[in-house]
CSV table of C-alpha atoms and ligand atoms in Angstrom, one decimal:
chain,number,residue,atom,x,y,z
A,1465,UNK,CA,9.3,-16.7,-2.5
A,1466,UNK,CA,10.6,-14.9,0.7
A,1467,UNK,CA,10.5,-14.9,4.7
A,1468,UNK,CA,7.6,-12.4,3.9
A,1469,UNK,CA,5.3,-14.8,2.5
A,1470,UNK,CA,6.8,-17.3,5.0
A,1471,UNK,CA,5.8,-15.1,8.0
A,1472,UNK,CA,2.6,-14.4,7.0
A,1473,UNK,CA,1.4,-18.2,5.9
A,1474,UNK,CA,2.8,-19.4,9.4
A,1475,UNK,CA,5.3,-21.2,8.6
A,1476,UNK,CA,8.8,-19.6,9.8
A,1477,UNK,CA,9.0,-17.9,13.4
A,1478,UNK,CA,12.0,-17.1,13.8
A,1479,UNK,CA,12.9,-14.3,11.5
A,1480,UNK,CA,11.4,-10.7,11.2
A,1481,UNK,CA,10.7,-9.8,7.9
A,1482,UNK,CA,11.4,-6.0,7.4
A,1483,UNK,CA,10.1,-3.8,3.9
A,1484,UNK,CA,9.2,0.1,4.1
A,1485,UNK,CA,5.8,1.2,2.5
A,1486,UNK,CA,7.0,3.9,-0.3
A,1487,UNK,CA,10.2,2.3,0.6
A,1488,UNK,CA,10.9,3.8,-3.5
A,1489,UNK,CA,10.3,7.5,-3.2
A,1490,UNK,CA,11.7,11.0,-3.0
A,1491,UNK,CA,13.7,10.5,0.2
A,1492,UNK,CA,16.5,8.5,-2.8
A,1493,UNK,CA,18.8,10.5,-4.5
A,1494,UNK,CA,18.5,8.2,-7.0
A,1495,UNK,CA,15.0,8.5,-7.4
A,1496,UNK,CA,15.0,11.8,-7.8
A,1497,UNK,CA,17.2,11.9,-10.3
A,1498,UNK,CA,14.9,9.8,-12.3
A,1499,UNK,CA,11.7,12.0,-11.2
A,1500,UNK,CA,13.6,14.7,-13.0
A,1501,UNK,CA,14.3,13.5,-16.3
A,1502,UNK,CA,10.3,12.5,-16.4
A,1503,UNK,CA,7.7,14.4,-15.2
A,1504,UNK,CA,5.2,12.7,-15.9
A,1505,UNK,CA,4.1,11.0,-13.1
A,1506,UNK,CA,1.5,8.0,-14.7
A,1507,UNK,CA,3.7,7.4,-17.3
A,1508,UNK,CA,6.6,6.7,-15.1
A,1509,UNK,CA,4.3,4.6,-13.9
A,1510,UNK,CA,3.4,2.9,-17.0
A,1511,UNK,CA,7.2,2.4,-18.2
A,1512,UNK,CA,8.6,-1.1,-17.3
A,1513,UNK,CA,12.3,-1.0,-17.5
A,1514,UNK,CA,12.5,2.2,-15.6
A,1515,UNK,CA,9.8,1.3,-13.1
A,1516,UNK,CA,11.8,-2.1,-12.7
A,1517,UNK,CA,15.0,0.3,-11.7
A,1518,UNK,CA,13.0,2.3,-9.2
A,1519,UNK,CA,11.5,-1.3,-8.0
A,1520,UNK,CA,14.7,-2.5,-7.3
A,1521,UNK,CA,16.3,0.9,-6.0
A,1522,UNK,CA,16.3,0.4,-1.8
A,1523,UNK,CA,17.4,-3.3,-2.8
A,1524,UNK,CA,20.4,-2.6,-3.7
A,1525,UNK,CA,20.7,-0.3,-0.6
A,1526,UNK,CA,19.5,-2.4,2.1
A,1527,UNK,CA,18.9,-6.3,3.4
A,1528,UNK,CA,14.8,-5.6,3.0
A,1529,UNK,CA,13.6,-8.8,2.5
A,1530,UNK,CA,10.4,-7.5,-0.5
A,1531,UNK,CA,10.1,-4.8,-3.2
A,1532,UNK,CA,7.0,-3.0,-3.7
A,1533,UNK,CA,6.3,-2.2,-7.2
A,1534,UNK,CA,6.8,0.7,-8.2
A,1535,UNK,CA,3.3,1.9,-9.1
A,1536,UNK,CA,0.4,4.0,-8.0
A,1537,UNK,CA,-3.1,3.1,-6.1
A,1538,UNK,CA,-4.7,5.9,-8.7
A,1539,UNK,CA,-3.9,3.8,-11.6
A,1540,UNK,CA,-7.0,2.5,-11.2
A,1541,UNK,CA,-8.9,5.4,-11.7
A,1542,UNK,CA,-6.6,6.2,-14.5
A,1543,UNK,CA,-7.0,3.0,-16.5
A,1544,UNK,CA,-11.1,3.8,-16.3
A,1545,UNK,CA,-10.9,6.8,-18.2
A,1546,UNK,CA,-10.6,9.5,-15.2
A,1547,UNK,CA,-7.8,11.4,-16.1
A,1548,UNK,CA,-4.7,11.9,-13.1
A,1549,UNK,CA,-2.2,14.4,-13.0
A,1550,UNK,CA,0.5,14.8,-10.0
A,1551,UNK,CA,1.1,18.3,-9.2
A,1552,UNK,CA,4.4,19.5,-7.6
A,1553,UNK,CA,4.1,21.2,-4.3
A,1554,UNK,CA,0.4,19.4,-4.4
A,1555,UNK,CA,-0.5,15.8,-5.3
A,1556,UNK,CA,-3.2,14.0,-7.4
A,1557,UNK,CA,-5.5,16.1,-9.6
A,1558,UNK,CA,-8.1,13.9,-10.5
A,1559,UNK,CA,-10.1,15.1,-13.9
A,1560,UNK,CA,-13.8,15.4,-14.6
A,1561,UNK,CA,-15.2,11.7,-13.3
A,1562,UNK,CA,-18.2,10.6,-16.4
A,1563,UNK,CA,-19.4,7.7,-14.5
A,1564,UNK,CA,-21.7,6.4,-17.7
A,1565,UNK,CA,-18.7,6.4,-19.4
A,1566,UNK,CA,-16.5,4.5,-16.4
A,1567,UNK,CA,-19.1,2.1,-15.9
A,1568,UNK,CA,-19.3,1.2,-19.6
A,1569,UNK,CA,-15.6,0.4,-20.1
A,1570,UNK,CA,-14.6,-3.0,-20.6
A,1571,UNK,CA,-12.2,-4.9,-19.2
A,1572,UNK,CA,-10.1,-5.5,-22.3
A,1573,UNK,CA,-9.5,-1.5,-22.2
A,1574,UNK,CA,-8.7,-1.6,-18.5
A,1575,UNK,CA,-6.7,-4.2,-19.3
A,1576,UNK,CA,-4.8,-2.7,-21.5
A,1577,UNK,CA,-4.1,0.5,-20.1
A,1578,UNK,CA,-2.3,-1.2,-17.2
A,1579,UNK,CA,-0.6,-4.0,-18.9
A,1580,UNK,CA,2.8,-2.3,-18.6
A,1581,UNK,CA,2.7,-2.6,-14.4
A,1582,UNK,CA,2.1,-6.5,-15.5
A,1583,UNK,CA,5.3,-6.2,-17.5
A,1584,UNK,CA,7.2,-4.5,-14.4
A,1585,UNK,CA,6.3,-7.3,-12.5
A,1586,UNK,CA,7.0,-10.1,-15.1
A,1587,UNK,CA,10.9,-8.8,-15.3
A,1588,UNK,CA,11.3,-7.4,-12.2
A,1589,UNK,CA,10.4,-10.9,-10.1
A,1590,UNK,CA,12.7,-12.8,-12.7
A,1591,UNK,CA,15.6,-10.4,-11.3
A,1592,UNK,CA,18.2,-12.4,-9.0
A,1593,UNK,CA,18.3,-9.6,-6.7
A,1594,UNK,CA,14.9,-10.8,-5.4
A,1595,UNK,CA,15.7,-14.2,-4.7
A,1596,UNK,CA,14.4,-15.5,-1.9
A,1597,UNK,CA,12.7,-12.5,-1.4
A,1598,UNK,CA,8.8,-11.1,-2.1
A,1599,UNK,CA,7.8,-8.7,-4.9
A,1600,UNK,CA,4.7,-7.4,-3.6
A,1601,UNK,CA,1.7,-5.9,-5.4
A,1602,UNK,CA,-1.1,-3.6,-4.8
A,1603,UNK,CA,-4.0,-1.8,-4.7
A,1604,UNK,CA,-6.2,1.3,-3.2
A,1605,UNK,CA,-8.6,-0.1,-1.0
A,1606,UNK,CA,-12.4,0.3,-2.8
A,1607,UNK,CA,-13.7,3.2,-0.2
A,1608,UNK,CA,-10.2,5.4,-0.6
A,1609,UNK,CA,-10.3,5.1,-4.6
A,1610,UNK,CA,-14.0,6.4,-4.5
A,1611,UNK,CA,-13.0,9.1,-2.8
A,1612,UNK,CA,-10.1,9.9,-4.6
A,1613,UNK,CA,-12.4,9.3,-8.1
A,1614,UNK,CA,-15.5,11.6,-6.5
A,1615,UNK,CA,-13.4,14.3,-4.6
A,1616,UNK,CA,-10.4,14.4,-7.6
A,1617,UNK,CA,-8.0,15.3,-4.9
A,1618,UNK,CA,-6.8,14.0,-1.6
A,1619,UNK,CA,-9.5,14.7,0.9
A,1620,UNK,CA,-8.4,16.9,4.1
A,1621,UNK,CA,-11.9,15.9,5.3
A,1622,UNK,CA,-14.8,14.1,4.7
A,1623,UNK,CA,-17.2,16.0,1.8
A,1624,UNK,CA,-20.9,14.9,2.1
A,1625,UNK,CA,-21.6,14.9,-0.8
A,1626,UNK,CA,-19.8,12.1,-1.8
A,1627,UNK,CA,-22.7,9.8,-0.1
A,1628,UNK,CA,-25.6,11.5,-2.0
A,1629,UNK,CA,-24.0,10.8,-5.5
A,1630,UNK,CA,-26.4,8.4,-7.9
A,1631,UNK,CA,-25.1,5.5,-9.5
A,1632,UNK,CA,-22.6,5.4,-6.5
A,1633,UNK,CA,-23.6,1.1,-5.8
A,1634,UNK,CA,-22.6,0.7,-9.9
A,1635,UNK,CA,-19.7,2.7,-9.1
A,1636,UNK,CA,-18.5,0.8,-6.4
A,1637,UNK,CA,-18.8,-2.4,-7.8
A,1638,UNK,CA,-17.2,-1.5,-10.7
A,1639,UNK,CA,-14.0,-0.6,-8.7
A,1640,UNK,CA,-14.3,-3.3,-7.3
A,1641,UNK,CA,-14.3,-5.3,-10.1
A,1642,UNK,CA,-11.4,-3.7,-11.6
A,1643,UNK,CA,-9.3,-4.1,-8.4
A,1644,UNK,CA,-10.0,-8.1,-9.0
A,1645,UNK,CA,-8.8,-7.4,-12.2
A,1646,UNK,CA,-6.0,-6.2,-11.3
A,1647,UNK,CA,-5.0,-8.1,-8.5
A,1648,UNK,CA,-5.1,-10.9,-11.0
A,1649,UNK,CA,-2.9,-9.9,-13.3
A,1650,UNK,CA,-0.2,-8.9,-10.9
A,1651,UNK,CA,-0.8,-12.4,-9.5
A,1652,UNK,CA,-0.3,-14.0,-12.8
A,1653,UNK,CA,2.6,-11.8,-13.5
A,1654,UNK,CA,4.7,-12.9,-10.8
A,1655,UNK,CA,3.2,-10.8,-7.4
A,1656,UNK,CA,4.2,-13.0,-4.4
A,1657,UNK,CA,1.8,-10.7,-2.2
A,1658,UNK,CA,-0.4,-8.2,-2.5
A,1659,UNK,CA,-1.5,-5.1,0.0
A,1660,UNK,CA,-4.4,-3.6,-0.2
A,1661,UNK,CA,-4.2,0.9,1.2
A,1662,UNK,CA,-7.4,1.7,2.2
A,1663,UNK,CA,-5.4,4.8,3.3
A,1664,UNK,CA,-8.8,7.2,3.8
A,1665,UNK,CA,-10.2,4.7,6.2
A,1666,UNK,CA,-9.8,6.7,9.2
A,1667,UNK,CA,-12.2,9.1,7.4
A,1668,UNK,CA,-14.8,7.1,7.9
A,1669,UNK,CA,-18.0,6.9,10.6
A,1670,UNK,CA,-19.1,3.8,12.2
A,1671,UNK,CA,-22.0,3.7,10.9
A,1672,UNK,CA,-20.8,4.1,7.3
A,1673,UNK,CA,-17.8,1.4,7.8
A,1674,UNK,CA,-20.1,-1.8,6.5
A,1675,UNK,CA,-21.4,-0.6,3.4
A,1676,UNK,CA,-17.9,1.3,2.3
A,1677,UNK,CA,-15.3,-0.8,3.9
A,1678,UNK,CA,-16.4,-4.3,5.1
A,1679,UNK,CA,-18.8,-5.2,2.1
A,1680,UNK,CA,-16.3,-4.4,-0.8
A,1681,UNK,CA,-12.9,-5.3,1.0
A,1682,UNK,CA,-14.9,-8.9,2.1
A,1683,UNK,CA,-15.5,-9.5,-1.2
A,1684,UNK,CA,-11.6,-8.7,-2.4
A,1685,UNK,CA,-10.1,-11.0,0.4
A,1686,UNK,CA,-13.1,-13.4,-1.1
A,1687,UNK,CA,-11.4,-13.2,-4.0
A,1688,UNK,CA,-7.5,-13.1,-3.3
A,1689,UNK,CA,-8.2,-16.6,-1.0
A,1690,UNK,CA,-9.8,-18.2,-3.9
A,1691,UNK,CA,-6.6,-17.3,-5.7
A,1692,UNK,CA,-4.4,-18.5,-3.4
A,1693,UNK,CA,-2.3,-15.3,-3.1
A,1694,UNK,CA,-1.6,-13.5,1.0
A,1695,UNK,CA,-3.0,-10.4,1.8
A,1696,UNK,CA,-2.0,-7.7,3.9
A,1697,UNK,CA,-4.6,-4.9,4.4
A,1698,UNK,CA,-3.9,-1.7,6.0
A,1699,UNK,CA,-7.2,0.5,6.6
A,1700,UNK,CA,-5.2,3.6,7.8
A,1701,UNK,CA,-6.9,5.5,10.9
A,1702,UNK,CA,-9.4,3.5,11.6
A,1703,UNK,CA,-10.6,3.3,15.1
A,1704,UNK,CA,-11.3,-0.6,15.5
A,1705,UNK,CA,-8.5,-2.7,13.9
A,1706,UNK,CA,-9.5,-5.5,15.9
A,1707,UNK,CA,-13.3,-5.6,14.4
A,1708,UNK,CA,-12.1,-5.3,11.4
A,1709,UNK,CA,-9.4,-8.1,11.2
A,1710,UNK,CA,-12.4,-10.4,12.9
A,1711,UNK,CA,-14.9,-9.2,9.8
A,1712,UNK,CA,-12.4,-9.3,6.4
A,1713,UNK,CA,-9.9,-12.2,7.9
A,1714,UNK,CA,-6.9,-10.6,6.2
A,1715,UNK,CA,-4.2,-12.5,6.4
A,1716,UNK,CA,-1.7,-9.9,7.6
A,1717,UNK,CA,-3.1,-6.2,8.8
A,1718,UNK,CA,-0.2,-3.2,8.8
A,1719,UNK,CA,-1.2,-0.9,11.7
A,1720,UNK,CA,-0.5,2.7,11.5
A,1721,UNK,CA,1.2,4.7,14.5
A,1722,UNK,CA,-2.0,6.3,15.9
A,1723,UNK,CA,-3.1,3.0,17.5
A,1724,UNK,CA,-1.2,1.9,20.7
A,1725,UNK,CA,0.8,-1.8,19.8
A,1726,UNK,CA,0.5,-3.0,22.9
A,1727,UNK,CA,-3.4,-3.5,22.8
A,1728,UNK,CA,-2.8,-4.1,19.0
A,1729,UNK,CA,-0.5,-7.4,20.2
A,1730,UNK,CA,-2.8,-8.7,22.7
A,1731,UNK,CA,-6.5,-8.3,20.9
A,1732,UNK,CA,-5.3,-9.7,17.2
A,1733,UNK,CA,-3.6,-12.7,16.7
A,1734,UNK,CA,-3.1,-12.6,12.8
A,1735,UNK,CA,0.7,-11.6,11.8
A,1736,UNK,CA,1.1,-7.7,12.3
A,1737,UNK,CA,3.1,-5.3,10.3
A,1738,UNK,CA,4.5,-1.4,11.0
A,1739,UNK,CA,3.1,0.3,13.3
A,1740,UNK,CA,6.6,2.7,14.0
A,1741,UNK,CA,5.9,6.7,13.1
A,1742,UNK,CA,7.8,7.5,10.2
A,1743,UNK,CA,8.9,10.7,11.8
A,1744,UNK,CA,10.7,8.6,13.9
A,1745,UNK,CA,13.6,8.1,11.1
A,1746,UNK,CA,13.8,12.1,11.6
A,1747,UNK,CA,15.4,11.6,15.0
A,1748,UNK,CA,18.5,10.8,15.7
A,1749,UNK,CA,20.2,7.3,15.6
A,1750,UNK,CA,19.8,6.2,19.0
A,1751,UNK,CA,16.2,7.8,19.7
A,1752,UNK,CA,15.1,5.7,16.4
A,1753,UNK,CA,16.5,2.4,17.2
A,1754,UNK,CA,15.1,2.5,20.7
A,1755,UNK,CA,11.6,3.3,19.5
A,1756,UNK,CA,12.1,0.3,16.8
A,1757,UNK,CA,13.0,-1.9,19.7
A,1758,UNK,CA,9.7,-1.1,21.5
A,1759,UNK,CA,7.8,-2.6,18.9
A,1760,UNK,CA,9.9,-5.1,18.0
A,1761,UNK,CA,9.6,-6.0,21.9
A,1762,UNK,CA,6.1,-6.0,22.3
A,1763,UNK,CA,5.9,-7.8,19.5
A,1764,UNK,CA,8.5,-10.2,20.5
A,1765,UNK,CA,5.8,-13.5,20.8
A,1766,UNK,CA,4.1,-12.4,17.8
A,1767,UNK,CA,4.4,-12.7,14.3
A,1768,UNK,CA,5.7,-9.5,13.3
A,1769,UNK,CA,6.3,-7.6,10.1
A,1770,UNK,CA,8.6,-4.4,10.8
A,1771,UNK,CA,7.4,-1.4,9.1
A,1772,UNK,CA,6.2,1.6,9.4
A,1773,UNK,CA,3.1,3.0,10.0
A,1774,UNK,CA,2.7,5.0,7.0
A,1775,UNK,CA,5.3,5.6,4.6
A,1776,UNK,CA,8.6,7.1,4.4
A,1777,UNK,CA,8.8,10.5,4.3
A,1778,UNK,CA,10.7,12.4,1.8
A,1779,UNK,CA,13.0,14.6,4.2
A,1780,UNK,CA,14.4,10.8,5.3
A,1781,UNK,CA,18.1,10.0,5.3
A,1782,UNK,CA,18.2,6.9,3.5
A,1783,UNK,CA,21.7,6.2,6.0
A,1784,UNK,CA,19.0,6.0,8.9
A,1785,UNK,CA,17.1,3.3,6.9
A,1786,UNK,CA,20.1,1.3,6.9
A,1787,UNK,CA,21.0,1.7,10.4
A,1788,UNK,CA,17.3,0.6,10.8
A,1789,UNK,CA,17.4,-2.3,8.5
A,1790,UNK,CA,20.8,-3.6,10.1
A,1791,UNK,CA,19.6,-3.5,13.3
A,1792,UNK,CA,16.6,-5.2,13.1
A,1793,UNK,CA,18.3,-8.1,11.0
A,1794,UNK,CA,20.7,-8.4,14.4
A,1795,UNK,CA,17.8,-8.6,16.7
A,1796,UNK,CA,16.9,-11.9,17.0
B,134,LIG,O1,7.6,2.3,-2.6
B,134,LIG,C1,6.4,2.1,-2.6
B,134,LIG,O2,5.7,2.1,-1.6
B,134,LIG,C2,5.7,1.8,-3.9
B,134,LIG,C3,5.1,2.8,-4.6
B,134,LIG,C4,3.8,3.5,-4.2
B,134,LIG,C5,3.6,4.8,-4.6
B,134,LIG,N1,2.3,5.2,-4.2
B,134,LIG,C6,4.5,5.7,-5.4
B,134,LIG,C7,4.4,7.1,-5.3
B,134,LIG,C8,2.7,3.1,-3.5
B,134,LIG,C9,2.5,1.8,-2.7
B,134,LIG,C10,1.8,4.1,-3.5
B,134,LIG,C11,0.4,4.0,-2.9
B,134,LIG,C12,-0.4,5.2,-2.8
B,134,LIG,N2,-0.6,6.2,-3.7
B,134,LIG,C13,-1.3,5.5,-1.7
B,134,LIG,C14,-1.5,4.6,-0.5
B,134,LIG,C15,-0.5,4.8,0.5
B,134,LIG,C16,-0.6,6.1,1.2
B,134,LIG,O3,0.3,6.9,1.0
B,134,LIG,O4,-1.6,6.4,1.9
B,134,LIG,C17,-1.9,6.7,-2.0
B,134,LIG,C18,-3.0,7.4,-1.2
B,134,LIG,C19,-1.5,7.1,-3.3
B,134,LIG,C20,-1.9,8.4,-4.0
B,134,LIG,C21,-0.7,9.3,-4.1
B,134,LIG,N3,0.4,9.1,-4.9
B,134,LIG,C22,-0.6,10.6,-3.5
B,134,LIG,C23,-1.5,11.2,-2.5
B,134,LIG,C24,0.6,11.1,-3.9
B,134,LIG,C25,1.2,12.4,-3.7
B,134,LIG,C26,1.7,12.6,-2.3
B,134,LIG,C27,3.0,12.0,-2.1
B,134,LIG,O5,3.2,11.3,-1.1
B,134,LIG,O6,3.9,12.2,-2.9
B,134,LIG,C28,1.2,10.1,-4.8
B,134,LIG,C29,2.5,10.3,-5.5
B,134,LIG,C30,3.5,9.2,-5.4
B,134,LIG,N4,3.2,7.8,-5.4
B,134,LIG,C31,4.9,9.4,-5.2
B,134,LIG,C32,5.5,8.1,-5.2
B,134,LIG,C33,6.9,7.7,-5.1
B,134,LIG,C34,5.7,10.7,-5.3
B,134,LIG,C35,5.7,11.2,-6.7
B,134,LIG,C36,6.6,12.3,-6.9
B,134,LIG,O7,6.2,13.4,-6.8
B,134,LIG,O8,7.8,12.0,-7.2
């Protein structure tokens, strides 16, 4: 396994381990290219040899040091029965949710609905291009697929009603249970990490953070120590980072770029990743690699992860991520 894994179980201090969430996306020619000739979404998704490709796509471009699986937090939701359809020009469409129906599906269904991402990772961490190097897995965070699963689109805010639904405790620990599932599997299948997007965190009241956020994510991280694997968790917007890496003891958390780093490096101890604005690889070269170097130097006696704080935007030049990449590989 990689300086990911290193970094993150404590044992190597010296390098800075670098990987871009949707680090595979639109902003690759070659991805697109791909996205054309299949337009379905899921099943791109759910086909090994070409996921494997896209896997491996910013490998062959730059010195990252992991590949993300190319994959999809909402095949979850999928593999229960809720259908999910990715609309051009919109994202996600969830279909009707039957929650008798989602709660009575057994695992063996689930199971086998998602055993191609388990075939994506079984050939794509056997590939020599990742030598030495992490293939990390994933999944939705509980709180973000239930909203995904009870609003059937990406939220722009919070709908009420989503705390008033019945059978919403059997829903939730059904989620649950399938992300243990899942995590698993990609375990099993060769996963050397796994990162858990609980992207809709931000969404979120205090007073609504325990029973949606702490309770189910303490019970994952329960689970992912039992099996030995690291886990990085990125609750995206919310306000307390530090409260929250003292309650689920993750053992990496990625920041996003609302938060200021500097109170981030000197309230949490536990190795940090991202934190840069991904509109920052928008700018030009010199304005990018200076705003890299400020976190890079505030997190200079730290153990630091670079990333972003969310993912890379489409409109990137993939030439900047190289610059980046190179540049951060000089530093130390
Ligand atoms: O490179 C990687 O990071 C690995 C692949 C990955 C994808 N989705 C591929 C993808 C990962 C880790 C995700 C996670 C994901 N998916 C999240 C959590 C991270 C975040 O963005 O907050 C969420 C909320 C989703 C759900 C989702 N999938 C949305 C809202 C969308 C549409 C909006 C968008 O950004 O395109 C997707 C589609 C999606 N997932 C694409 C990719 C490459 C674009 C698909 C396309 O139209 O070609």
């Amino acid at each position: 396994m990689g300086v990911l894994k290193d970094c993150i179980e404590n044992k190597d201090f010296t390098s800075i381990p670098v990987w871009f969430m949707r680090q595979a996306g639109r902003y690759l020619p070659e991805f697109r290219e791909i996205r054309k000739r299949n337009n379905n979404f899921i099943d791109l998704c759910l086909n090994p040899i070409v996921s494997k490709e896209i896997t491996l796509q910013p490998l062959k471009r730059f010195s990252v040091d992991a590949a993300i699986i190319f994959s999809d937090i909402l095949l979850i939701p999928h593999a229960l029965g809720q259908s999910v359809e990715f609309k051009r020009g919109f994202g996600p469409q969830l279909g009707e949710l039957e929650i008798n129906k989602v709660l009575e599906i057994p695992d063996s269904d689930i199971l086998n609905k998602l055993n191609p991402v388990y075939d994506l990772i079984k050939i794509t961490s056997k590939d020599e291009i990742l030598k030495g190097k992490d293939l990390i897995g994933f999944v939705g965070g509980t709180w973000t697929l239930l909203v995904y699963m009870l609003n059937r689109q990406s939220p722009k805010k919070l709908n009420d009603n989503i705390f008033l639904y019945s059978n919403k405790k059997q829903l939730i620990q059904k989620i649950i249970n399938t992300q243990k599932l899942h995590i698993k599997k990609q375990v099993d299948s060769g996963a050397s990490v796994i990162q858990i997007f609980d992207s809709w965190a931000g969404l979120l009241n205090n007073d609504k953070l325990e029973e949606f956020i702490y309770q189910p994510t303490l019970e994952i991280l329960e689970y992912t120590r039992k099996l030995g694997v690291q886990t990085i968790c990125f609750p995206r917007g919310i306000e307390n980072y530090k409260q929250y890496c003292d309650i689920i003891k993750p053992n990496a958390i990625n920041i996003d770029y609302e938060v200021d780093p500097k109170t981030i490096s000197e309230n949490i101890e536990i190795p940090i990743q991202g934190g840069m604005d991904p509109k920052c690889l928008l700018l030009d070269k010199n304005e990018m690699l200076n705003k890299a170097k400020e976190y890079l130097e505030i997190f200079k006696n730290h153990k630091y992860i670079f990333n972003l704080g969310h993912g890379v935007m489409p409109e990137t030049e993939p030439e900047n991520l190289k610059i980046l990449v190179d540049f951060i590989k000089d530093y130390r």
